[in-house]
Structure formats: C-alpha cells, structure tokens
XYZ file of N, CA and C in Angstrom:
852
model
N -42.149 -30.473 -27.307
C -41.981 -29.043 -27.019
C -41.124 -28.837 -25.777
N -41.392 -29.647 -24.756
C -40.611 -29.508 -23.522
C -39.133 -29.791 -23.792
N -38.887 -30.846 -24.622
C -37.503 -31.176 -24.938
C -36.826 -30.061 -25.705
N -37.550 -29.443 -26.643
C -36.976 -28.335 -27.403
C -36.682 -27.135 -26.525
N -37.562 -26.863 -25.552
C -37.340 -25.743 -24.635
C -36.095 -25.982 -23.787
N -35.957 -27.227 -23.303
C -34.790 -27.551 -22.474
C -33.509 -27.414 -23.281
N -33.543 -27.879 -24.538
C -32.361 -27.789 -25.388
C -31.993 -26.344 -25.671
N -33.007 -25.512 -25.975
C -32.752 -24.099 -26.240
C -32.217 -23.391 -25.000
N -32.773 -23.767 -23.825
C -32.322 -23.144 -22.580
C -30.863 -23.499 -22.298
N -30.505 -24.771 -22.522
C -29.113 -25.183 -22.301
C -28.176 -24.478 -23.273
N -28.629 -24.341 -24.544
C -27.802 -23.650 -25.531
C -27.602 -22.198 -25.146
N -28.681 -21.543 -24.671
C -28.585 -20.151 -24.257
C -27.681 -20.003 -23.041
N -27.796 -20.936 -22.089
C -26.950 -20.878 -20.895
C -25.484 -21.066 -21.257
N -25.208 -21.969 -22.206
C -23.825 -22.187 -22.636
C -23.276 -20.952 -23.332
N -24.121 -20.302 -24.138
C -23.679 -19.082 -24.824
C -23.385 -17.979 -23.817
N -24.227 -17.838 -22.784
C -23.978 -16.823 -21.747
C -22.687 -17.120 -21.005
N -22.459 -18.406 -20.739
C -21.233 -18.784 -20.047
C -19.996 -18.456 -20.881
N -20.080 -18.707 -22.206
C -18.956 -18.376 -23.080
C -18.717 -16.876 -23.122
N -19.790 -16.091 -23.187
C -19.643 -14.636 -23.203
C -19.036 -14.136 -21.896
N -19.457 -14.741 -20.784
C -18.915 -14.336 -19.479
C -17.420 -14.632 -19.401
N -17.029 -15.821 -19.897
C -15.604 -16.163 -19.874
C -14.808 -15.235 -20.787
N -15.368 -14.938 -21.971
C -14.689 -14.037 -22.895
C -14.513 -12.655 -22.275
N -15.575 -12.168 -21.634
C -15.500 -10.859 -20.974
C -14.454 -10.872 -19.865
N -14.443 -11.924 -19.048
C -13.500 -12.003 -17.933
C -12.061 -11.982 -18.430
N -11.746 -12.872 -19.369
C -10.373 -12.954 -19.844
C -9.978 -11.726 -20.654
N -10.948 -11.133 -21.362
C -10.649 -9.905 -22.101
C -10.312 -8.748 -21.177
N -11.115 -8.574 -20.114
C -10.848 -7.505 -19.161
C -9.538 -7.757 -18.420
N -9.292 -9.015 -18.075
C -8.047 -9.348 -17.383
C -6.838 -9.060 -18.278
N -6.955 -9.396 -19.564
C -5.861 -9.130 -20.495
C -5.640 -7.628 -20.666
N -6.732 -6.868 -20.775
C -6.601 -5.420 -20.879
C -5.984 -4.813 -19.630
N -6.404 -5.298 -18.466
C -5.829 -4.818 -17.214
C -4.338 -5.147 -17.147
N -3.964 -6.345 -17.578
C -2.552 -6.747 -17.572
C -1.729 -5.854 -18.493
N -2.267 -5.551 -19.674
C -1.539 -4.708 -20.622
C -1.322 -3.304 -20.056
N -2.367 -2.717 -19.458
C -2.233 -1.393 -18.854
C -1.259 -1.419 -17.678
N -1.290 -2.515 -16.914
C -0.394 -2.628 -15.764
C 1.061 -2.721 -16.206
N 1.314 -3.505 -17.245
C 2.684 -3.612 -17.761
C 3.173 -2.251 -18.249
N 2.323 -1.538 -18.963
C 2.686 -0.194 -19.441
C 3.015 0.720 -18.265
N 2.177 0.674 -17.224
C 2.407 1.525 -16.064
C 3.677 1.153 -15.318
N 3.916 -0.144 -15.145
C 5.114 -0.579 -14.427
C 6.394 -0.218 -15.173
N 6.340 -0.260 -16.497
C 7.521 0.101 -17.284
C 7.853 1.590 -17.169
N 6.857 2.403 -16.816
C 7.068 3.847 -16.723
C 7.036 4.349 -15.279
N 7.073 3.441 -14.327
C 7.042 3.846 -12.918
C 8.416 3.638 -12.288
N 9.010 4.719 -11.816
C 10.292 4.620 -11.116
C 10.034 4.161 -9.683
N 10.818 3.210 -9.189
C 10.586 2.707 -7.819
C 10.742 3.820 -6.786
N 9.811 3.862 -5.876
C 9.913 4.779 -4.755
C 10.853 4.196 -3.709
N 11.210 5.040 -2.752
C 12.139 4.603 -1.710
C 11.573 3.437 -0.899
N 10.294 3.494 -0.546
C 9.729 2.412 0.269
C 9.549 1.128 -0.534
N 9.438 1.237 -1.855
C 9.388 0.035 -2.681
C 10.755 -0.650 -2.716
N 11.799 0.159 -2.901
C 13.147 -0.399 -2.966
C 13.630 -0.908 -1.613
N 13.072 -0.361 -0.520
C 13.522 -0.750 0.813
C 13.356 -2.249 1.052
N 12.196 -2.793 0.709
C 11.951 -4.223 0.914
C 12.916 -5.060 0.073
N 13.181 -4.608 -1.144
C 14.108 -5.330 -2.018
C 15.521 -5.324 -1.434
N 15.961 -4.197 -0.901
C 17.296 -4.096 -0.329
C 17.434 -4.965 0.921
N 16.371 -5.012 1.726
C 16.401 -5.879 2.909
C 16.510 -7.337 2.484
N 15.695 -7.730 1.494
C 15.733 -9.115 1.021
C 17.086 -9.458 0.403
N 17.723 -8.496 -0.224
C 18.999 -8.750 -0.900
C 20.185 -8.732 0.052
N 20.197 -7.788 0.980
C 21.413 -7.526 1.762
C 21.445 -8.218 3.129
N 20.309 -8.711 3.620
C 20.341 -9.438 4.891
C 21.054 -10.771 4.678
N 22.031 -11.106 5.516
C 22.798 -12.341 5.279
C 22.013 -13.611 5.569
N 21.012 -13.541 6.442
C 20.244 -14.742 6.769
C 18.815 -14.348 7.131
N 17.975 -15.366 7.356
C 16.564 -15.109 7.655
C 16.384 -14.441 9.008
N 17.273 -14.729 9.953
C 17.178 -14.084 11.260
C 17.321 -12.568 11.130
N 18.199 -12.150 10.250
C 18.373 -10.716 10.006
C 17.115 -10.116 9.381
N 16.498 -10.838 8.454
C 15.256 -10.360 7.841
C 14.175 -10.194 8.903
N 14.056 -11.163 9.794
C 13.051 -11.084 10.857
C 13.310 -9.908 11.785
N 14.559 -9.603 12.036
C 14.887 -8.500 12.942
C 14.475 -7.143 12.389
N 14.332 -7.044 11.069
C 13.951 -5.760 10.475
C 12.458 -5.478 10.596
N 11.645 -6.504 10.884
C 10.189 -6.334 10.857
C 9.731 -5.284 11.860
N 10.305 -5.287 13.069
C 9.891 -4.313 14.072
C 10.192 -2.882 13.679
N 11.238 -2.688 12.888
C 11.579 -1.347 12.409
C 10.733 -0.953 11.194
N 10.412 -1.920 10.350
C 9.663 -1.641 9.129
C 8.174 -1.455 9.377
N 7.657 -2.129 10.394
C 6.218 -2.061 10.647
C 5.411 -2.983 9.755
N 6.078 -3.937 9.094
C 5.416 -4.915 8.238
C 5.981 -6.301 8.524
N 5.141 -7.336 8.478
C 5.685 -8.698 8.565
C 6.601 -8.982 7.378
N 7.342 -10.054 7.456
C 8.393 -10.303 6.467
C 7.927 -11.189 5.312
N 6.639 -11.449 5.187
C 6.169 -12.326 4.115
C 6.583 -11.794 2.747
N 6.410 -10.492 2.521
C 6.782 -9.900 1.240
C 8.291 -9.974 1.029
N 9.059 -9.774 2.083
C 10.510 -9.882 1.976
C 10.930 -11.313 1.606
N 10.213 -12.283 2.165
C 10.544 -13.675 1.864
C 10.188 -14.030 0.423
N 9.152 -13.400 -0.118
C 8.825 -13.606 -1.530
C 9.932 -13.037 -2.417
N 10.457 -11.883 -2.022
C 11.483 -11.224 -2.836
C 12.871 -11.839 -2.653
N 13.125 -12.448 -1.515
C 14.486 -12.881 -1.183
C 15.105 -13.826 -2.219
N 14.416 -14.876 -2.686
C 15.057 -15.744 -3.691
C 15.453 -14.990 -4.951
N 14.630 -14.022 -5.362
C 14.949 -13.256 -6.569
C 16.174 -12.377 -6.348
N 16.191 -11.694 -5.197
C 17.282 -10.762 -4.930
C 18.598 -11.484 -4.677
N 18.533 -12.622 -4.014
C 19.767 -13.309 -3.628
C 20.472 -13.986 -4.800
N 19.725 -14.293 -5.862
C 20.376 -14.902 -7.029
C 20.862 -13.849 -8.022
N 20.677 -12.573 -7.674
C 21.226 -11.511 -8.500
C 20.304 -10.943 -9.558
N 19.012 -11.263 -9.495
C 18.082 -10.704 -10.475
C 17.856 -9.220 -10.201
N 17.491 -8.449 -11.226
C 17.245 -7.015 -11.021
C 15.905 -6.759 -10.350
N 15.688 -5.506 -9.961
C 14.440 -5.137 -9.288
C 13.223 -5.350 -10.181
N 13.425 -5.343 -11.493
C 12.296 -5.568 -12.404
C 11.660 -6.931 -12.194
N 12.411 -7.903 -11.669
C 11.823 -9.210 -11.375
C 10.792 -9.108 -10.256
N 11.013 -8.187 -9.320
C 10.020 -7.953 -8.264
C 8.733 -7.395 -8.865
N 8.877 -6.532 -9.877
C 7.690 -5.999 -10.547
C 6.884 -7.121 -11.207
N 7.583 -8.076 -11.820
C 6.899 -9.180 -12.485
C 6.143 -10.042 -11.480
N 6.793 -10.409 -10.371
C 6.128 -11.214 -9.343
C 4.947 -10.451 -8.761
N 5.147 -9.163 -8.520
C 4.067 -8.334 -7.989
C 2.881 -8.304 -8.946
N 3.153 -8.176 -10.234
C 2.084 -8.158 -11.227
C 1.329 -9.485 -11.241
N 2.030 -10.604 -11.130
C 1.365 -11.905 -11.107
C 0.450 -12.029 -9.887
N 0.886 -11.504 -8.749
C 0.050 -11.523 -7.540
C -1.206 -10.694 -7.760
N -1.037 -9.512 -8.338
C -2.190 -8.640 -8.588
C -3.157 -9.282 -9.582
N -2.628 -9.892 -10.637
C -3.492 -10.526 -11.630
C -4.281 -11.683 -11.011
N -3.652 -12.431 -10.119
C -4.376 -13.503 -9.428
C -5.511 -12.928 -8.586
N -5.247 -11.811 -7.897
C -6.291 -11.175 -7.080
C -7.427 -10.656 -7.950
N -7.081 -9.999 -9.058
C -8.108 -9.453 -9.963
C -8.925 -10.588 -10.576
N -8.275 -11.695 -10.924
C -9.006 -12.835 -11.477
C -10.029 -13.362 -10.478
N -9.642 -13.512 -9.221
C -10.584 -13.988 -8.201
C -11.759 -13.031 -8.062
N -11.459 -11.725 -8.094
C -12.533 -10.742 -7.963
C -13.484 -10.801 -9.153
N -12.945 -10.823 -10.364
C -13.796 -10.827 -11.555
C -14.628 -12.103 -11.643
N -14.078 -13.219 -11.211
C -14.797 -14.483 -11.313
C -15.849 -14.650 -10.232
N -15.591 -14.171 -9.016
C -16.435 -14.538 -7.885
C -17.238 -13.405 -7.266
N -16.906 -12.167 -7.532
C -17.623 -11.068 -6.889
C -19.067 -11.016 -7.368
N -20.044 -10.901 -6.459
C -21.468 -10.858 -6.853
C -21.883 -9.460 -7.291
N -21.237 -8.961 -8.336
C -21.496 -7.619 -8.835
C -21.752 -7.666 -10.331
N -22.345 -6.588 -10.828
C -22.558 -6.475 -12.271
C -21.219 -6.268 -12.973
N -21.206 -6.574 -14.266
C -19.942 -6.492 -15.001
C -19.371 -5.083 -14.999
N -20.229 -4.078 -15.189
C -19.715 -2.710 -15.225
C -19.157 -2.296 -13.870
N -19.747 -2.816 -12.783
C -19.223 -2.512 -11.451
C -17.849 -3.148 -11.243
N -17.704 -4.378 -11.702
C -16.394 -5.028 -11.609
C -15.341 -4.272 -12.411
N -15.716 -3.864 -13.620
C -14.764 -3.157 -14.473
C -14.361 -1.823 -13.853
N -15.340 -1.093 -13.289
C -15.034 0.190 -12.663
C -14.123 0.014 -11.459
N -14.362 -1.032 -10.687
C -13.522 -1.278 -9.506
C -12.100 -1.628 -9.906
N -11.960 -2.526 -10.869
C -10.635 -2.966 -11.285
C -9.847 -1.806 -11.911
N -10.521 -0.952 -12.634
C -9.842 0.169 -13.295
C -9.793 1.418 -12.422
N -10.224 1.312 -11.187
C -10.196 2.447 -10.279
C -8.802 2.736 -9.754
N -8.701 3.811 -8.991
C -7.402 4.298 -8.524
C -6.662 3.271 -7.688
N -7.333 2.679 -6.699
C -6.625 1.820 -5.759
C -6.099 0.554 -6.424
N -6.944 -0.142 -7.176
C -6.497 -1.389 -7.793
C -5.514 -1.118 -8.923
N -5.841 -0.167 -9.784
C -5.006 0.061 -10.972
C -3.699 0.778 -10.654
N -3.664 1.517 -9.540
C -2.435 2.261 -9.229
C -1.806 1.818 -7.910
N -2.505 2.043 -6.810
C -1.910 1.795 -5.489
C -1.451 0.348 -5.326
N -2.290 -0.606 -5.729
C -1.990 -2.013 -5.480
C -1.339 -2.708 -6.674
N -1.095 -1.981 -7.753
C -0.480 -2.587 -8.938
C 0.855 -1.949 -9.272
N 0.885 -0.638 -9.394
C 2.115 0.027 -9.813
C 3.094 0.227 -8.663
N 2.599 0.330 -7.444
C 3.482 0.451 -6.285
C 3.828 -0.952 -5.805
N 5.069 -1.337 -5.986
C 5.496 -2.716 -5.737
C 5.769 -2.875 -4.247
N 4.698 -3.167 -3.516
C 4.803 -3.298 -2.070
C 4.004 -4.512 -1.605
N 3.977 -4.707 -0.309
C 3.328 -5.899 0.253
C 1.812 -5.822 0.225
N 1.243 -4.683 -0.141
C -0.211 -4.566 -0.099
C -0.894 -5.429 -1.157
N -0.202 -5.784 -2.210
C -0.787 -6.689 -3.205
C -1.081 -8.046 -2.576
N -0.218 -8.492 -1.664
C -0.489 -9.742 -0.947
C -1.759 -9.623 -0.121
N -1.962 -8.450 0.489
C -3.206 -8.214 1.240
C -4.426 -8.391 0.350
N -4.387 -7.759 -0.813
C -5.533 -7.805 -1.727
C -5.799 -9.237 -2.179
N -4.749 -9.965 -2.517
C -4.925 -11.357 -2.929
C -5.535 -12.176 -1.801
N -5.052 -11.988 -0.576
C -5.612 -12.723 0.557
C -7.066 -12.329 0.809
N -7.382 -11.041 0.685
C -8.766 -10.591 0.866
C -9.709 -11.314 -0.096
N -9.356 -11.305 -1.380
C -10.240 -11.885 -2.385
C -10.283 -13.409 -2.279
N -9.174 -14.027 -1.859
C -9.193 -15.473 -1.645
C -10.118 -15.837 -0.486
N -10.088 -15.038 0.569
C -10.982 -15.276 1.717
C -12.432 -15.062 1.310
N -12.688 -13.986 0.558
C -14.061 -13.732 0.103
C -14.555 -14.859 -0.801
N -13.679 -15.391 -1.642
C -14.072 -16.500 -2.515
C -14.346 -17.765 -1.724
N -13.647 -17.933 -0.585
C -13.830 -19.132 0.245
C -14.939 -18.972 1.272
N -15.525 -17.783 1.350
C -16.529 -17.527 2.389
C -17.718 -18.490 2.352
N -18.284 -18.809 1.176
C -19.423 -19.742 1.179
C -19.081 -21.121 1.736
N -17.818 -21.529 1.648
C -17.401 -22.859 2.121
C -16.667 -22.802 3.455
N -16.825 -21.693 4.180
C -16.016 -21.514 5.386
C -16.324 -22.545 6.466
N -17.575 -23.043 6.515
C -17.916 -24.063 7.510
C -17.589 -25.466 7.007
N -17.662 -25.640 5.696
C -17.348 -26.951 5.135
C -15.849 -27.202 5.094
N -15.074 -26.119 4.930
C -13.614 -26.242 4.875
C -12.997 -25.216 5.831
N -13.159 -25.430 7.135
C -12.674 -24.433 8.102
C -11.162 -24.297 8.139
N -10.439 -25.383 7.891
C -8.976 -25.315 7.948
C -8.437 -24.438 6.815
N -9.002 -24.593 5.623
C -8.561 -23.754 4.501
C -8.859 -22.288 4.781
N -10.035 -22.013 5.324
C -10.408 -20.641 5.654
C -9.465 -20.071 6.705
N -9.130 -20.881 7.706
C -8.224 -20.431 8.758
C -6.818 -20.187 8.219
N -6.381 -21.021 7.306
C -5.059 -20.831 6.708
C -4.990 -19.518 5.945
N -6.053 -19.184 5.238
C -6.090 -17.914 4.524
C -6.081 -16.732 5.491
N -6.789 -16.866 6.617
C -6.765 -15.803 7.628
C -5.360 -15.638 8.215
N -4.691 -16.755 8.463
C -3.333 -16.696 9.005
C -2.383 -16.026 8.009
N -2.531 -16.341 6.727
C -1.702 -15.697 5.707
C -2.014 -14.201 5.614
N -3.304 -13.855 5.671
C -3.691 -12.445 5.639
C -3.057 -11.680 6.796
N -3.047 -12.288 7.980
C -2.469 -11.626 9.153
C -0.997 -11.323 8.974
N -0.313 -12.056 8.103
C 1.124 -11.868 7.927
C 1.487 -11.096 6.664
N 0.494 -10.459 6.042
C 0.785 -9.626 4.880
C 1.120 -8.196 5.286
N 0.419 -7.675 6.277
C 0.629 -6.304 6.744
C -0.128 -6.131 8.053
N 0.123 -5.014 8.730
C -0.594 -4.745 9.984
C -2.084 -4.633 9.730
N -2.467 -4.037 8.595
C -3.884 -3.961 8.242
C -4.470 -5.362 8.088
N -3.691 -6.255 7.507
C -4.147 -7.625 7.347
C -4.383 -8.300 8.681
N -3.529 -8.016 9.664
C -3.722 -8.588 11.002
C -5.033 -8.115 11.610
N -5.320 -6.833 11.495
C -6.565 -6.292 12.060
C -7.773 -6.936 11.400
N -7.777 -7.009 10.072
C -8.914 -7.592 9.354
C -9.042 -9.082 9.659
N -7.921 -9.786 9.767
C -7.957 -11.217 10.079
C -8.582 -11.454 11.448
N -8.254 -10.623 12.427
C -8.845 -10.760 13.764
C -10.349 -10.505 13.718
N -10.762 -9.495 12.954
C -12.196 -9.196 12.840
C -12.930 -10.345 12.163
N -12.381 -10.866 11.070
C -13.037 -11.971 10.365
C -13.073 -13.232 11.219
N -12.033 -13.457 12.016
C -12.044 -14.618 12.917
C -13.125 -14.470 13.968
N -13.312 -13.256 14.483
C -14.369 -13.020 15.471
C -15.753 -13.207 14.849
N -15.931 -12.719 13.621
C -17.210 -12.901 12.920
C -17.473 -14.380 12.663
N -16.431 -15.110 12.303
C -16.564 -16.557 12.079
C -17.031 -17.254 13.361
N -16.427 -16.900 14.479
C -16.819 -17.509 15.750
C -18.263 -17.172 16.094
N -18.670 -15.929 15.795
C -20.060 -15.529 16.063
C -21.024 -16.318 15.184
N -20.725 -16.410 13.898
C -21.568 -17.177 12.976
C -21.622 -18.645 13.383
N -20.509 -19.143 13.852
C -20.442 -20.540 14.277
C -21.377 -20.794 15.450
N -21.402 -19.845 16.350
C -22.268 -20.007 17.527
C -23.739 -19.856 17.171
N -24.034 -18.969 16.223
C -25.438 -18.730 15.869
C -26.024 -19.867 15.039
N -25.268 -20.314 14.030
C -25.811 -21.320 13.113
C -25.519 -22.739 13.547
N -24.472 -22.933 14.368
C -24.087 -24.247 14.885
C -24.025 -25.307 13.788
N -23.193 -25.113 12.750
C -23.073 -26.129 11.699
C -22.363 -27.373 12.225
N -22.571 -28.478 11.542
C -21.956 -29.740 11.966
C -20.508 -29.786 11.478
N -19.581 -29.416 12.347
C -18.148 -29.448 12.042
C -17.452 -30.236 13.137
N -16.589 -31.125 12.732
C -15.862 -31.924 13.720
C -14.970 -31.033 14.576
N -14.906 -31.375 15.861
C -14.151 -30.537 16.788
C -12.666 -30.508 16.443
N -12.156 -31.614 15.922
C -10.745 -31.645 15.562
C -10.418 -30.632 14.487
N -11.293 -30.497 13.495
C -11.061 -29.536 12.415
C -11.188 -28.107 12.928
N -12.141 -27.867 13.821
C -12.285 -26.537 14.404
C -11.068 -26.173 15.252
N -10.581 -27.159 16.013
C -9.404 -26.910 16.844
C -8.189 -26.589 15.974
N -8.029 -27.321 14.874
C -6.917 -27.052 13.963
C -7.051 -25.672 13.334
N -8.275 -25.299 12.959
C -8.503 -23.984 12.372
C -8.193 -22.876 13.374
N -8.662 -23.051 14.607
C -8.393 -22.043 15.636
C -6.901 -21.919 15.910
N -6.203 -23.046 15.928
C -4.758 -23.018 16.169
C -4.027 -22.299 15.036
N -4.475 -22.502 13.800
C -3.841 -21.831 12.658
C -4.002 -20.314 12.748
N -5.222 -19.866 13.040
C -5.466 -18.426 13.136
C -4.657 -17.831 14.285
N -4.684 -18.501 15.439
C -3.937 -18.004 16.595
C -2.435 -17.941 16.301
N -1.918 -18.979 15.652
C -0.490 -18.995 15.335
C -0.129 -17.889 14.346
N -0.975 -17.685 13.318
C -0.694 -16.649 12.336
C -0.710 -15.257 12.939
N -1.699 -14.972 13.778
C -1.790 -13.651 14.401
C -0.663 -13.439 15.409
N -0.335 -14.479 16.162
C 0.758 -14.364 17.133
C 2.089 -14.138 16.433
N 2.296 -14.837 15.333
C 3.535 -14.666 14.570
C 3.676 -13.248 14.061
N 2.573 -12.682 13.565
C 2.619 -11.303 13.075
C 2.909 -10.336 14.223
N 2.208 -10.500 15.361
C 2.421 -9.607 16.500
C 3.856 -9.701 17.003
N 4.411 -10.903 17.013
C 5.791 -11.093 17.461
C 6.777 -10.378 16.544
N 6.515 -10.430 15.250
C 7.407 -9.756 14.298
C 7.331 -8.239 14.426
N 6.125 -7.716 14.645
C 5.925 -6.273 14.599
C 6.165 -5.582 15.930
N 6.403 -6.357 16.992
C 6.639 -5.704 18.276
C 7.883 -4.828 18.175
N 7.768 -3.537 18.473
C 8.901 -2.623 18.252
C 10.114 -2.988 19.101
N 11.303 -2.917 18.536
C 12.520 -3.171 19.309
C 12.707 -2.136 20.416
N 13.582 -2.441 21.346
C 13.763 -1.587 22.522
C 14.245 -0.193 22.153
N 15.022 -0.066 21.065
C 15.575 1.243 20.738
C 14.588 2.163 20.032
N 13.392 1.662 19.714
C 12.363 2.543 19.157
C 11.139 2.599 20.064
N 11.235 2.037 21.246
C 10.152 2.106 22.218
C 10.399 3.286 23.145
N 9.349 3.944 23.573
C 7.968 3.808 23.138
C 7.636 4.880 22.101
N 6.450 4.847 21.493
C 6.093 5.901 20.543
C 5.929 7.235 21.259
N 6.339 8.306 20.617
C 6.286 9.628 21.247
C 5.545 10.630 20.376
N 4.685 10.137 19.476
C 4.059 11.034 18.502
C 3.138 12.055 19.151
N 2.444 11.689 20.248
C 1.417 12.574 20.795
C 1.958 13.498 21.886
N 2.852 13.017 22.701
C 3.287 13.811 23.849
C 4.707 14.313 23.728
N 5.532 13.657 22.903
C 6.920 14.041 22.817
C 7.745 13.633 24.017
N 7.158 12.848 24.902
C 7.844 12.405 26.106
C 8.068 10.902 26.057
N 9.151 10.457 26.639
C 9.469 9.033 26.679
C 8.658 8.364 27.778
N 8.020 7.265 27.447
C 7.224 6.496 28.398
C 7.893 5.150 28.632
N 7.459 4.485 29.669
C 8.014 3.175 29.991
C 7.216 2.039 29.389
N 6.128 2.347 28.682
C 5.274 1.306 28.142
C 4.969 1.601 26.690
N 4.688 0.532 25.938
C 4.297 0.692 24.539
C 2.927 1.333 24.415
N 2.055 1.132 25.410
C 0.674 1.586 25.332
C 0.470 2.849 26.162
N -0.402 3.702 25.674
C -0.740 4.939 26.375
C -2.254 5.055 26.387
N -2.850 4.908 27.555
C -4.309 4.897 27.677
C -4.861 6.220 28.193
N -4.057 7.269 28.193
C -4.556 8.565 28.667
C -5.548 9.133 27.658
N -6.643 9.682 28.151
C -7.696 10.220 27.290
C -7.517 11.730 27.190
N -6.630 12.151 26.312
C -6.359 13.570 26.130
C -7.028 14.071 24.863
N -7.108 15.406 24.732
C -7.691 15.993 23.530
C -6.858 15.643 22.300
N -5.549 15.518 22.481
C -4.692 15.148 21.367
C -5.020 13.785 20.807
N -5.307 12.824 21.693
C -5.669 11.484 21.241
C -7.008 11.499 20.511
N -7.978 12.231 21.056
C -9.283 12.287 20.388
C -9.190 12.994 19.040
N -8.321 13.984 18.928
C -8.195 14.677 17.647
C -7.609 13.754 16.590
N -6.691 12.865 16.983
C -6.130 11.903 16.035
C -7.221 10.973 15.515
N -8.096 10.500 16.428
C -9.177 9.597 16.020
C -10.151 10.305 15.095
N -10.544 11.525 15.450
C -11.522 12.244 14.632
C -10.963 12.554 13.241
N -9.694 12.927 13.166
C -9.088 13.200 11.863
C -8.987 11.927 11.027
N -8.708 10.813 11.693
C -8.624 9.544 10.968
C -9.993 9.153 10.409
N -11.052 9.374 11.174
C -12.404 9.035 10.705
C -12.809 9.908 9.518
N -12.519 11.193 9.602
C -12.841 12.082 8.484
C -12.037 11.688 7.250
N -10.756 11.373 7.454
C -9.931 10.963 6.326
C -10.372 9.654 5.713
N -10.971 8.762 6.538
C -11.423 7.466 6.027
C -12.689 7.587 5.197
N -13.618 8.438 5.644
C -14.916 8.507 4.972
C -15.042 9.684 4.007
N -14.134 10.662 4.099
C -14.131 11.780 3.148
C -12.697 11.988 2.639
N -12.161 11.003 1.933
C -10.756 11.089 1.502
C -10.577 11.903 0.222
N -11.093 13.133 0.228
C -10.988 13.984 -0.958
C -9.786 14.906 -0.784
N -8.758 14.787 -1.624
C -7.554 15.623 -1.459
C -7.768 17.029 -1.994
N -6.864 17.907 -1.613
C -6.877 19.261 -2.147
C -6.399 19.255 -3.596
N -6.843 20.230 -4.357
C -6.448 20.324 -5.752
C -5.033 20.893 -5.850
N -4.278 20.401 -6.803
C -2.924 20.916 -6.998
C -1.923 19.797 -7.164
N -0.696 20.124 -7.533
C 0.316 19.085 -7.792
C 0.774 18.362 -6.532
N 0.633 18.994 -5.360
C 1.094 18.399 -4.102
C -0.108 17.951 -3.271
N -0.955 17.147 -3.883
C -2.192 16.715 -3.218
C -1.969 15.579 -2.242
N -0.808 14.916 -2.313
C -0.589 13.694 -1.543
C -0.712 13.977 -0.042
N -1.499 13.128 0.636
C -1.724 13.227 2.078
C -2.426 14.507 2.503
N -3.113 15.172 1.579
C -3.913 16.337 1.946
C -5.384 15.946 2.055
N -6.167 16.744 2.759
C -7.584 16.475 2.952
C -8.363 17.768 2.731
N -9.420 17.680 1.944
C -10.282 18.828 1.740
C -11.115 19.101 2.982
N -11.491 18.016 3.698
C -12.282 18.149 4.917
C -11.432 17.711 6.107
N -11.480 18.490 7.172
C -10.717 18.184 8.371
C -11.644 18.109 9.570
N -11.204 17.345 10.575
C -11.974 17.265 11.810
C -11.862 18.569 12.571
N -12.898 18.929 13.336
C -12.867 20.218 14.044
C -11.851 20.277 15.168
N -11.452 19.105 15.720
C -10.530 19.112 16.864
C -9.094 19.363 16.409
C-alpha cells in the first residue's frame, strides 16, 4: 500500500508539473502573439527613435558615452542597439530585440514568482508590462529583465554573491531608476549579511562589493550633467554654481508631495488627453 501511494503521488506530481509547464509556455506564447500584434501597429515615438539615432549616427563609442549626460540614461541600451543600427538594419530590428528582452523577463517572472497563476496572468497582461515595457521600445525593458533576474537569484544571494553583485551592477546601468534600486538592494544585502552572518569567503564578498561599486560609479559618471546643462533651474529659474540645491523651500516640498501622491494614487483624468494628468493632487 505504501508503495502504491508513493507511486500515485509521484504520478500526480509529474502531472501537475506538466500542467504548470503547459500553462507557462501557453501564457508566454499568448503574450508574445499579443506583443507582436501591438508592435506591428505601434508607431515609434520620438524618445524611442532617439536612442536608435544615437546608436546609428555616433561615429564611435566615445561619442555615445558623451550623450549620456544629455539623455539622462546610461548607454547600455544604446550599446545593445548599436550593432543593429551600424550594419544598416531598420528600426524594426530594435523592436525584435526589445521583444526578446521582454519575453525573457516575463519568462523569469512566470517561472519564479511566488504568486498564484491568475495573479501572474493579471500582472503580465496589465498596463505596465503589456504596454509600457513591451510596446514602447526603450531601455526600461532592460530594467525589468534585471529586476526579475535579481529576484530569481535572491534565494542564492549568499551562496553566489558575485553573480548577485553582477546583476546589481547591470541593473544600475539600465536607467537612473535602476541605479537607485541597485543601491537600495545593495544596502539591504549588507544589512542581511550583518544580521545572518552567512559563511562567505572574504575574497568573494570583496569581489561582489567591487562589482556593485564599479557599476554604480560607472552609471553616475555617465549621467553627470555636462557643463552646458548645469545646473538645473526647474524650481527657482536662477543659475546656481552647484548641481545640488539643499534649500528647504515650499516649492521643493510641493514637488515631493506631488510626487508621493502621483506614486500612490496614479489615477489619470478621464478624456483623450489623460497622459501625465492626476485625478488627485497634493495640497501644496
């Protein structure tokens, strides 16, 4: 009887595993089909074409790097596009590479996220994944792929610290948002390391720390604004001698409060021109 129970349990587990794989690949295939349909009917926006033009028209890598301070994004996405653009391929090739990046990110999420199937399906078919990070051919798809790769590597972060650090360094060079998140995750890693004190060789920890530091420094170096766009004048309209402004004015607090409301209540106004509108505004 015990042997029969074990055999039935193994058969049931194998059947569940097959159903899970079928569901995963079926949803991924459906998502890919919808994405291809959307990309074929999406005209490139100006900011999408901008990265392609930089990758195509810059004569060398030094020129590509010089654009980062003006663009506000690291050049990782430009470097992905550069081989395609320089050999004369059309912009549609960028859409294909972008789609492959998104599909890799969605696959990692569907396979590893500790969520119910319906929750995974709702997330993948939601606005941000299905539209913002798929149909808009920009560097944010690299962010999403790095996010999900880091989340998938999280259980092994102490066993494989160098791999985890490499992913953080790559995340830092996808976008400014990636740099912020990479710094936060590195700080959390250091905190967890101190609390749990896992047995990790110092050489591997030193290599991991060096990778994260190098990745974040590289991103900061690329994004530092050139002299002809320094300093920012959005709040005061006056030219300053420094990149940073630490004055505590009502204007600065109003920017923070509006950003918080927009982050947690991002409900746009109804109508055809809803983009960048907010139903709820901060009182300041």
